[in-house]
XYZ file of C-alpha atoms in Angstrom:
532
model
C 19.795 11.213 -22.647
C 21.892 9.374 -25.262
C 24.900 9.225 -22.951
C 22.786 7.858 -20.120
C 21.280 5.253 -22.436
C 24.715 4.142 -23.626
C 25.963 3.928 -20.044
C 23.022 1.751 -19.031
C 23.615 -0.489 -22.076
C 27.257 -0.840 -21.060
C 26.221 -1.830 -17.541
C 23.785 -4.385 -18.903
C 26.453 -5.744 -21.209
C 28.921 -6.000 -18.346
C 26.351 -7.777 -16.191
C 25.598 -10.198 -19.018
C 29.305 -10.961 -19.431
C 29.670 -11.610 -15.706
C 26.676 -13.933 -15.615
C 27.677 -15.746 -18.802
C 31.143 -16.198 -17.328
C 29.624 -17.657 -14.192
C 27.570 -20.041 -16.316
C 30.621 -21.215 -18.262
C 32.487 -21.666 -15.024
C 29.606 -23.720 -13.682
C 29.890 -26.030 -16.706
C 33.610 -26.323 -16.072
C 32.851 -27.106 -12.413
C 30.580 -29.962 -13.350
C 33.517 -31.518 -15.232
C 36.048 -31.008 -12.446
C 34.068 -31.340 -9.246
C 37.160 -31.300 -7.022
C 37.713 -27.624 -7.805
C 34.033 -26.623 -7.913
C 33.920 -24.982 -4.477
C 36.928 -22.804 -5.298
C 35.497 -21.942 -8.669
C 32.088 -20.855 -7.440
C 33.815 -18.746 -4.812
C 35.779 -17.140 -7.645
C 32.517 -16.439 -9.455
C 31.105 -14.840 -6.298
C 34.181 -12.635 -5.902
C 33.932 -11.579 -9.531
C 30.293 -10.610 -9.116
C 30.978 -8.774 -5.871
C 33.940 -6.907 -7.384
C 31.760 -5.650 -10.212
C 28.824 -4.765 -7.957
C 29.354 -1.023 -8.323
C 29.297 -1.389 -12.100
C 25.955 -3.171 -11.954
C 24.298 -0.082 -10.505
C 23.532 2.460 -13.261
C 24.696 6.065 -12.725
C 22.195 8.238 -10.852
C 20.180 5.176 -9.814
C 19.618 6.856 -6.457
C 17.675 9.636 -8.159
C 15.508 7.478 -10.412
C 12.266 7.760 -8.454
C 10.403 10.967 -7.750
C 7.687 10.953 -5.077
C 5.685 13.391 -7.233
C 5.324 10.826 -10.012
C 1.977 9.288 -10.976
C 2.309 5.548 -11.572
C 0.077 3.715 -14.045
C -1.407 0.242 -13.669
C -3.498 0.798 -16.780
C -3.313 3.115 -19.761
C -5.170 6.347 -19.018
C -5.519 9.387 -21.273
C -6.380 12.545 -19.342
C -7.604 14.038 -22.624
C -10.579 11.661 -22.362
C -11.354 12.590 -18.729
C -13.934 15.368 -18.434
C -15.108 14.758 -14.860
C -12.920 14.496 -11.766
C -14.284 13.127 -8.493
C -12.701 13.186 -5.051
C -12.974 11.643 -1.628
C -12.201 14.104 1.181
C -10.179 12.512 4.016
C -6.652 11.566 2.942
C -7.468 12.674 -0.606
C -8.321 16.377 -0.727
C -7.198 16.709 2.891
C -3.998 14.990 4.014
C -3.373 14.792 7.761
C -0.268 14.993 9.920
C 0.919 12.109 12.098
C -0.297 14.033 15.141
C -3.827 12.882 14.293
C -2.892 9.192 14.708
C -1.552 9.926 18.177
C -4.811 11.623 19.200
C -6.950 8.776 17.828
C -4.832 6.203 19.652
C -4.812 8.041 22.982
C -8.561 8.633 22.970
C -9.414 5.058 21.917
C -7.041 3.690 24.567
C -8.826 5.759 27.212
C -12.213 4.528 25.934
C -10.951 0.962 26.231
C -10.035 1.555 29.874
C -12.908 3.766 30.995
C -15.835 2.451 28.921
C -14.861 -1.212 28.428
C -13.176 -1.483 31.866
C -9.821 -2.736 30.592
C -6.851 -2.698 33.051
C -5.416 0.693 33.903
C -1.939 -0.576 33.076
C -2.667 -0.225 29.349
C -2.584 3.557 29.795
C 1.189 3.342 30.288
C 1.638 2.438 26.621
C 2.228 5.525 24.493
C 1.514 5.566 20.769
C 4.302 3.998 18.680
C 4.413 6.089 15.473
C 6.208 3.651 13.151
C 5.042 0.307 14.493
C 2.222 -0.645 12.105
C 1.826 -0.193 8.369
C -1.186 -0.069 6.087
C -2.394 -3.258 4.403
C -1.546 -5.668 7.241
C -3.785 -8.588 8.190
C -4.942 -9.411 11.707
C -5.832 -12.950 12.745
C -8.730 -12.256 15.094
C -8.724 -15.618 16.874
C -4.962 -15.882 17.327
C -4.330 -12.195 18.026
C -1.595 -11.963 15.367
C -0.719 -8.980 13.170
C 1.100 -9.944 9.967
C 1.933 -9.157 6.357
C 0.540 -11.456 3.676
C 1.652 -11.580 0.065
C -0.468 -11.637 -3.094
C -0.581 -15.454 -2.983
C -1.927 -15.574 0.603
C 1.414 -16.597 2.098
C 2.577 -15.046 5.362
C 5.919 -13.260 5.129
C 8.036 -14.817 7.832
C 9.566 -12.323 10.219
C 6.520 -10.052 9.994
C 4.181 -11.883 12.392
C 3.638 -10.067 15.704
C 1.841 -11.091 18.842
C 1.588 -7.912 20.817
C 4.812 -5.971 20.302
C 7.041 -9.004 19.819
C 7.758 -11.082 16.703
C 6.555 -14.669 16.631
C 9.289 -17.236 15.762
C 8.961 -18.783 12.310
C 8.627 -22.276 13.793
C 5.664 -21.202 15.907
C 3.978 -19.539 12.910
C 4.317 -22.823 11.035
C 2.776 -24.720 13.950
C -0.087 -22.222 14.397
C -1.085 -22.547 10.747
C -1.007 -26.330 10.532
C 2.434 -26.769 9.019
C 2.049 -24.142 6.309
C 2.569 -20.398 5.901
C -0.515 -20.160 3.726
C -3.744 -18.518 4.905
C -6.754 -20.060 3.081
C -8.845 -17.940 0.743
C -12.029 -18.373 2.762
C -10.337 -16.798 5.802
C -8.898 -13.694 4.135
C -11.487 -13.091 1.420
C -14.650 -11.094 1.557
C -14.757 -8.395 -1.083
C -13.888 -5.653 1.397
C -11.081 -7.511 3.155
C -13.201 -8.768 6.032
C -12.897 -12.527 6.199
C -14.550 -14.460 9.047
C -11.267 -14.936 10.900
C -8.854 -12.441 9.347
C -9.266 -8.684 8.889
C -7.189 -6.593 6.485
C -6.504 -3.009 7.542
C -6.627 -0.967 4.328
C -7.550 2.421 5.799
C -4.887 4.953 6.802
C -7.083 5.699 9.819
C -6.611 2.057 10.905
C -2.941 2.482 11.841
C -3.809 3.636 15.407
C -6.200 0.676 15.669
C -3.473 -1.831 14.783
C -1.148 -0.208 17.301
C -3.776 -0.354 20.065
C -4.458 -4.022 19.300
C -0.738 -4.781 19.557
C -0.396 -2.810 22.790
C -3.407 -4.422 24.479
C -2.263 -7.907 23.468
C 1.201 -7.087 24.785
C -0.167 -5.967 28.143
C -2.105 -9.184 28.756
C 0.750 -11.412 27.578
C 3.416 -9.541 29.580
C 1.334 -9.732 32.745
C 0.293 -13.355 32.182
C -3.410 -12.443 32.194
C -5.782 -14.808 30.404
C -8.017 -13.093 27.834
C -10.041 -13.804 24.708
C -8.398 -12.323 21.562
C -11.775 -12.179 19.780
C -13.284 -10.040 22.559
C -10.207 -7.798 22.465
C -10.517 -7.275 18.714
C -14.205 -6.387 18.994
C -13.640 -3.979 21.896
C -10.693 -2.195 20.281
C -12.670 -1.868 17.045
C -15.576 -0.313 18.931
C -13.272 2.002 20.903
C -11.743 3.275 17.648
C -15.246 3.615 16.201
C -16.337 5.747 19.140
C -13.611 8.273 18.320
C -15.248 8.785 14.931
C -18.909 8.360 15.903
C -18.681 10.792 18.811
C -17.001 13.331 16.535
C -13.748 13.690 18.460
C -11.588 13.516 15.356
C -13.682 16.151 13.608
C -13.459 18.417 16.654
C -9.665 18.176 16.963
C -9.084 18.993 13.308
C -11.598 21.847 13.233
C -10.029 23.392 16.332
C -6.474 23.336 14.932
C -6.525 23.087 11.148
C -2.945 24.236 10.788
C -1.681 21.447 13.059
C -3.500 18.598 11.347
C -4.045 19.477 7.663
C -1.143 19.263 5.217
C -0.717 20.593 1.684
C -3.482 23.201 1.671
C -1.944 25.245 -1.171
C -1.569 22.179 -3.389
C -5.236 21.251 -2.958
C -6.320 24.713 -4.080
C -3.909 24.625 -7.017
C -5.215 21.252 -8.275
C -8.878 22.250 -8.099
C -8.260 25.669 -9.675
C -6.281 24.151 -12.535
C -8.928 21.542 -13.332
C -11.781 24.044 -13.315
C -9.823 26.557 -15.391
C -9.459 23.848 -18.053
C -13.206 23.277 -18.154
C -13.340 20.077 -16.121
C -16.363 19.203 -13.982
C -15.661 18.310 -10.344
C -17.601 16.435 -7.688
C -17.017 15.386 -4.077
C -18.309 12.199 -2.426
C -17.257 11.768 1.208
C -18.420 9.958 4.338
C -17.556 12.974 6.494
C -20.215 15.470 7.698
C -20.762 18.811 5.992
C -19.645 21.066 8.870
C -16.286 19.266 9.021
C -15.731 19.306 5.267
C -16.819 22.948 5.006
C -14.352 24.061 7.682
C -11.465 22.163 6.101
C -12.230 23.284 2.555
C -12.538 26.914 3.644
C -9.072 26.580 5.180
C -7.522 24.930 2.097
C -9.442 26.509 -0.790
C -11.353 29.514 0.523
C -14.910 30.453 1.523
C -16.134 29.986 -2.055
C -14.811 26.422 -2.295
C -18.225 25.079 -3.396
C -17.923 27.080 -6.613
C -15.279 24.588 -7.752
C -17.664 21.615 -7.490
C -20.651 20.735 -9.647
C -21.908 18.179 -7.071
C -21.105 17.850 -3.353
C -22.252 14.761 -1.405
C -21.508 14.279 2.310
C -22.166 11.392 4.732
C -22.402 9.147 1.670
C -21.926 5.903 3.612
C -19.354 4.415 1.235
C -18.913 1.632 0.169
C -22.728 1.139 0.336
C -23.160 4.325 -1.701
C -21.467 2.562 -4.618
C -23.107 -0.858 -4.462
C -26.757 -0.488 -3.434
C -29.659 1.738 -4.432
C -31.499 1.956 -1.106
C -30.835 5.421 0.297
C -32.251 8.441 -1.570
C -30.469 11.769 -1.739
C -31.381 14.417 0.851
C -30.570 18.093 0.431
C -28.980 20.200 3.181
C -29.560 23.918 3.607
C -26.758 26.427 4.219
C -26.734 25.553 7.925
C -26.404 21.832 7.272
C -30.034 21.017 8.192
C -31.914 18.321 6.250
C -34.576 19.403 3.776
C -37.701 17.438 2.877
C -37.942 18.111 -0.880
C -37.673 15.342 -3.466
C -34.379 15.367 -5.359
C -34.913 15.422 -9.117
C -31.536 16.895 -10.015
C -28.095 17.398 -8.470
C -27.428 21.105 -8.724
C -24.266 23.122 -8.371
C -24.064 25.105 -5.138
C -26.230 22.615 -3.215
C -25.131 20.115 -0.583
C -26.519 16.577 -0.665
C -26.446 13.813 1.933
C -26.451 10.006 1.536
C -27.911 8.864 -1.792
C -26.509 6.127 -4.022
C -24.440 5.821 -7.169
C -27.304 4.537 -9.311
C -29.294 7.724 -8.742
C -26.079 9.723 -9.147
C -25.490 8.193 -12.597
C -29.116 8.709 -13.594
C -29.176 12.365 -12.560
C -25.746 13.365 -13.916
C -25.215 11.059 -16.882
C -21.519 10.826 -15.913
C -20.358 7.378 -16.948
C -17.397 5.277 -17.975
C -13.873 6.392 -18.799
C -14.760 10.086 -18.887
C -14.862 9.977 -15.052
C -11.742 9.727 -12.870
C -12.336 9.340 -9.117
C -9.624 9.672 -6.471
C -9.661 8.050 -3.035
C -7.344 6.502 -0.476
C -9.330 3.382 0.470
C -8.964 0.698 -2.177
C -12.140 -1.117 -1.168
C -14.526 1.609 -0.007
C -13.512 4.224 -2.575
C -12.303 2.468 -5.700
C -13.155 -1.226 -6.080
C -16.839 -0.940 -6.998
C -16.252 2.008 -9.316
C -13.695 0.104 -11.371
C -15.286 -3.344 -11.359
C -18.984 -2.499 -11.535
C -19.183 0.895 -13.220
C -16.121 1.302 -15.449
C -14.918 4.602 -14.004
C -11.254 5.422 -14.018
C -9.785 5.345 -10.510
C -6.806 7.004 -8.836
C -5.446 5.712 -5.521
C -3.874 8.157 -3.074
C -0.991 6.397 -1.315
C 0.833 8.878 0.965
C 3.292 6.123 1.961
C 4.876 6.461 -1.488
C 6.686 9.573 -0.299
C 8.720 7.656 2.302
C 9.099 4.486 0.234
C 10.559 6.293 -2.785
C 13.068 8.047 -0.520
C 14.231 4.641 0.742
C 14.436 3.165 -2.771
C 16.542 6.161 -3.836
C 19.222 5.522 -1.209
C 22.589 4.048 -2.181
C 22.269 1.501 0.628
C 19.044 0.119 -0.839
C 20.400 0.091 -4.411
C 23.532 -1.814 -3.416
C 21.689 -4.274 -1.178
C 19.021 -5.045 -3.773
C 21.509 -5.388 -6.639
C 23.697 -7.812 -4.698
C 20.589 -9.675 -3.510
C 19.515 -10.171 -7.126
C 23.018 -11.164 -8.204
C 23.341 -13.615 -5.317
C 19.964 -15.132 -6.189
C 21.222 -15.597 -9.747
C 24.348 -17.330 -8.459
C 22.284 -19.680 -6.299
C 20.081 -20.512 -9.238
C 23.018 -21.245 -11.514
C 25.274 -23.091 -9.085
C 22.779 -25.287 -7.239
C 23.612 -28.357 -9.355
C 26.940 -28.818 -7.550
C 26.468 -31.564 -4.961
C 29.915 -32.074 -3.426
C 30.161 -31.191 0.273
C 32.420 -28.161 -0.139
C 30.171 -26.609 -2.807
C 27.068 -27.236 -0.728
C 28.760 -25.451 2.156
C 29.337 -22.423 -0.079
C 25.718 -22.527 -1.243
C 24.540 -22.598 2.362
C 26.654 -19.506 3.067
C 24.980 -17.795 0.123
C 21.514 -18.745 1.356
C 22.341 -17.313 4.766
C 23.679 -14.094 3.213
C 20.560 -13.877 1.021
C 18.339 -13.992 4.101
C 20.449 -11.301 5.763
C 20.101 -9.093 2.673
C 16.337 -9.615 2.640
C 16.141 -8.565 6.280
C 18.343 -5.541 5.644
C 16.233 -4.273 2.750
C 13.014 -4.907 4.711
C 14.236 -2.934 7.713
C 15.011 0.103 5.576
C 11.249 0.620 5.176
C 9.800 -0.536 8.510
C 11.681 -2.737 11.018
C 8.568 -4.745 11.823
C 6.801 -5.177 8.489
C 8.952 -3.733 5.705
C 7.517 -2.162 2.557
C 3.743 -1.995 2.128
C 4.237 -3.008 -1.521
C 6.512 -6.069 -1.294
C 7.319 -9.102 0.778
C 10.799 -10.558 0.180
C 10.160 -10.978 -3.535
C 6.395 -11.080 -4.122
C 3.905 -8.216 -4.221
C 1.964 -7.843 -0.992
C -1.751 -8.483 -0.739
C -2.116 -4.685 -0.539
C -0.021 -4.191 -3.674
C -2.070 -6.711 -5.659
C -5.291 -4.949 -4.665
C -3.740 -1.599 -5.557
C -3.025 -2.883 -9.067
C -6.479 -4.437 -9.351
C -8.592 -1.494 -8.205
C -6.673 1.581 -9.399
C -5.761 2.728 -12.897
C -3.172 5.134 -11.493
C -1.723 5.762 -8.038
C 0.258 8.584 -6.455
C 1.365 10.049 -3.121
C -1.139 12.936 -3.249
C -3.439 14.719 -5.687
C -0.779 17.443 -5.963
C 1.057 15.057 -8.319
C -1.511 16.076 -10.961
C 0.186 19.477 -11.114
C 3.194 17.875 -12.819
C 1.236 16.648 -15.838
C -0.510 18.275 -18.781
C -4.258 17.566 -18.788
C -3.935 15.827 -22.140
C -1.172 13.559 -20.837
C -1.449 9.797 -21.343
C -0.186 7.470 -18.619
C 1.329 4.257 -19.963
C 1.973 1.277 -17.689
C 5.461 -0.179 -17.878
C 5.722 -3.418 -19.777
C 7.589 -5.651 -17.363
C 8.474 -9.141 -18.605
C 6.447 -12.119 -17.519
C 8.468 -15.003 -16.137
C 8.503 -16.809 -19.495
C 9.319 -13.737 -21.593
C 12.752 -12.538 -22.676
C 14.020 -10.080 -20.041
C 14.776 -6.512 -20.989
C 15.687 -5.055 -17.609
C 18.680 -5.477 -15.358
C 16.626 -7.111 -12.589
C 15.745 -10.072 -14.767
C 19.263 -10.372 -16.198
C 20.429 -11.573 -12.797
C 18.142 -14.587 -12.856
C 15.827 -15.439 -15.710
C 17.893 -14.788 -18.802
C 20.272 -17.711 -18.451
C 17.906 -20.443 -17.373
C 17.880 -22.703 -20.424
C 20.476 -21.861 -23.114
C 23.265 -23.956 -21.584
C 21.993 -27.402 -22.443
C 25.184 -29.149 -21.358
C 24.202 -28.472 -17.760
C 20.758 -29.902 -18.345
C 21.952 -33.219 -19.740
C 21.371 -35.107 -16.513
C 17.684 -34.139 -16.611
C 16.972 -35.756 -20.012
C-alpha cells in the first residue's frame, strides 16, 4: 500500500511539474509571440511524451464491478430492515428477454394497430439503446440529455440514424437546451419529452427507433405522437397480457441470472437477525415461481412481509388502496387487514398503512430497487428511508473504464483540455491554428471514449464532461448503488459506506483529474495582467 501511495504521489508530482512548465512556457510565449506556436507545440510534445507516466500503475484494475458506491454516508450497523423490489432486483434477467419483448410488441404493432408489414423485417438490435435516454414525442427523436438539460450532440437519433448537430440546433430554436417544463414531471414524464428510466424500456426505445426508421426510409408520412402512443401501448400489452411472465415461468434457467447469489444474500441477512420485506408490482404466481427457482420452496420464510401487485409508484405516494390478503392459491380474501403477518401474501395497499402496521421508519430501513422514480424517489424524499439502486449496467461500464485504451484516452483528453485552457491567450495566427488542431483532437477523443461504451449514446452516467440526467437522478434518489444485490456479500453488515469527497470547482484539487485543469487557473498573475 505504501509503495503504491508513493508511486501515485510521484505521478502527481510529475504531472504538476509538466503543467507548471507549460504555464511558464506560456508566460514566455506571451513575451515572444513570434515563437509562441513552436513553444506550445513543444509543450504538447512534452505532455504527450509523459502520457504513460500520468497513468498510475494498475489503473486498469482500479474498479471492481462488485463494489457498492456511496452517494451518501450509510452505516449498515444502523439498518435493521431490508426491503426489495423483485424484477431486476432480486431477479436479474438475461438479454434474451428484451428480444422477446421487442418481437412480441412489434407483432402487436403490426397485427393489432395495423402498422405496415415491412416493420417485421427489423430484428431487435441488442446494443442500440441505453437506459436513461429521453424521447421527444413530437419530433420523434431519441437523445441523451445531461444534468443541466443540455442535449449531448452526436447522441440524437431519428430512427436508426444520427441527426446532424446543425439540424438539432435548428429543431430546438438555436439552442441545445431542453426547457425544464418539457422534461420535468416528478417521474420523468414531461408533456413533450419522456425519459426511459426502466430497464424494461430498452425494447420500447428500440421499437420506436425501428418504426420511425421504416416510415422515414420509405418516405411515408406519419404522426410521431401517434407512433409513440401506439408503441407504448404495444409494449404495455406484452406486460398486461402476461406474455413476459409466461416466457420466464416456462424457462427460468434461460431468463433468470444469479440465482445462487440471491439465495446467499437473503440467507446471510436473515442469519444476522435482519427483517426482510418484498414490495413488487408483479403478480404472486410469477414471483412465487421465480423465488422457488432461486431460493427454494420455503422462500417466504425469509420475508416478514410480502406484497405483490403493489402498483408502485402509487403505493408510495397515496393512501387510497387498502391491503388485500391472498390465500395459498393466490385468490383474494375478504377479511380486513389489521396486521401484516409473516407467511401471508398481501396485494396492493399503500405505504402509509405499511408504516402504521409495521412501525418500520427512517434510516433503519434500506430498500433496493432498479427504477429510480417508481422504486426509490418517494422513499428517500418523503419518508427518509435509505435507498439502494440496482444498476446492472455498471458491470459493463466498469469493464470499459478498466481498459488501457480508456485510461490513455481519458488522461490525454484531460491533459489536452488543460493545455487549451492555459494556452488560449495566444492570439497570433500560427498559435490559433495549433489551438484549432487541439480542439479537433479533443472532439475526436471525446467521440472515442463515448464509443467505448455505446456507439450511439455512450455511457449512461456521463455526457462528454457532465453527468447525465440519469446520473444526477441516481445521485439524488439513492444513498448507494451497485450492479446487483450480490454486491452485499462483499461487505460486513456493520460496514459504513462513505461517499468520496471530490473537489468542487472552487476548491483546491486533490486528484489527478483536477490537476490537469483547475489547479493552475489563477496563481500566474503575470498572464492575467491584461484583464486588470
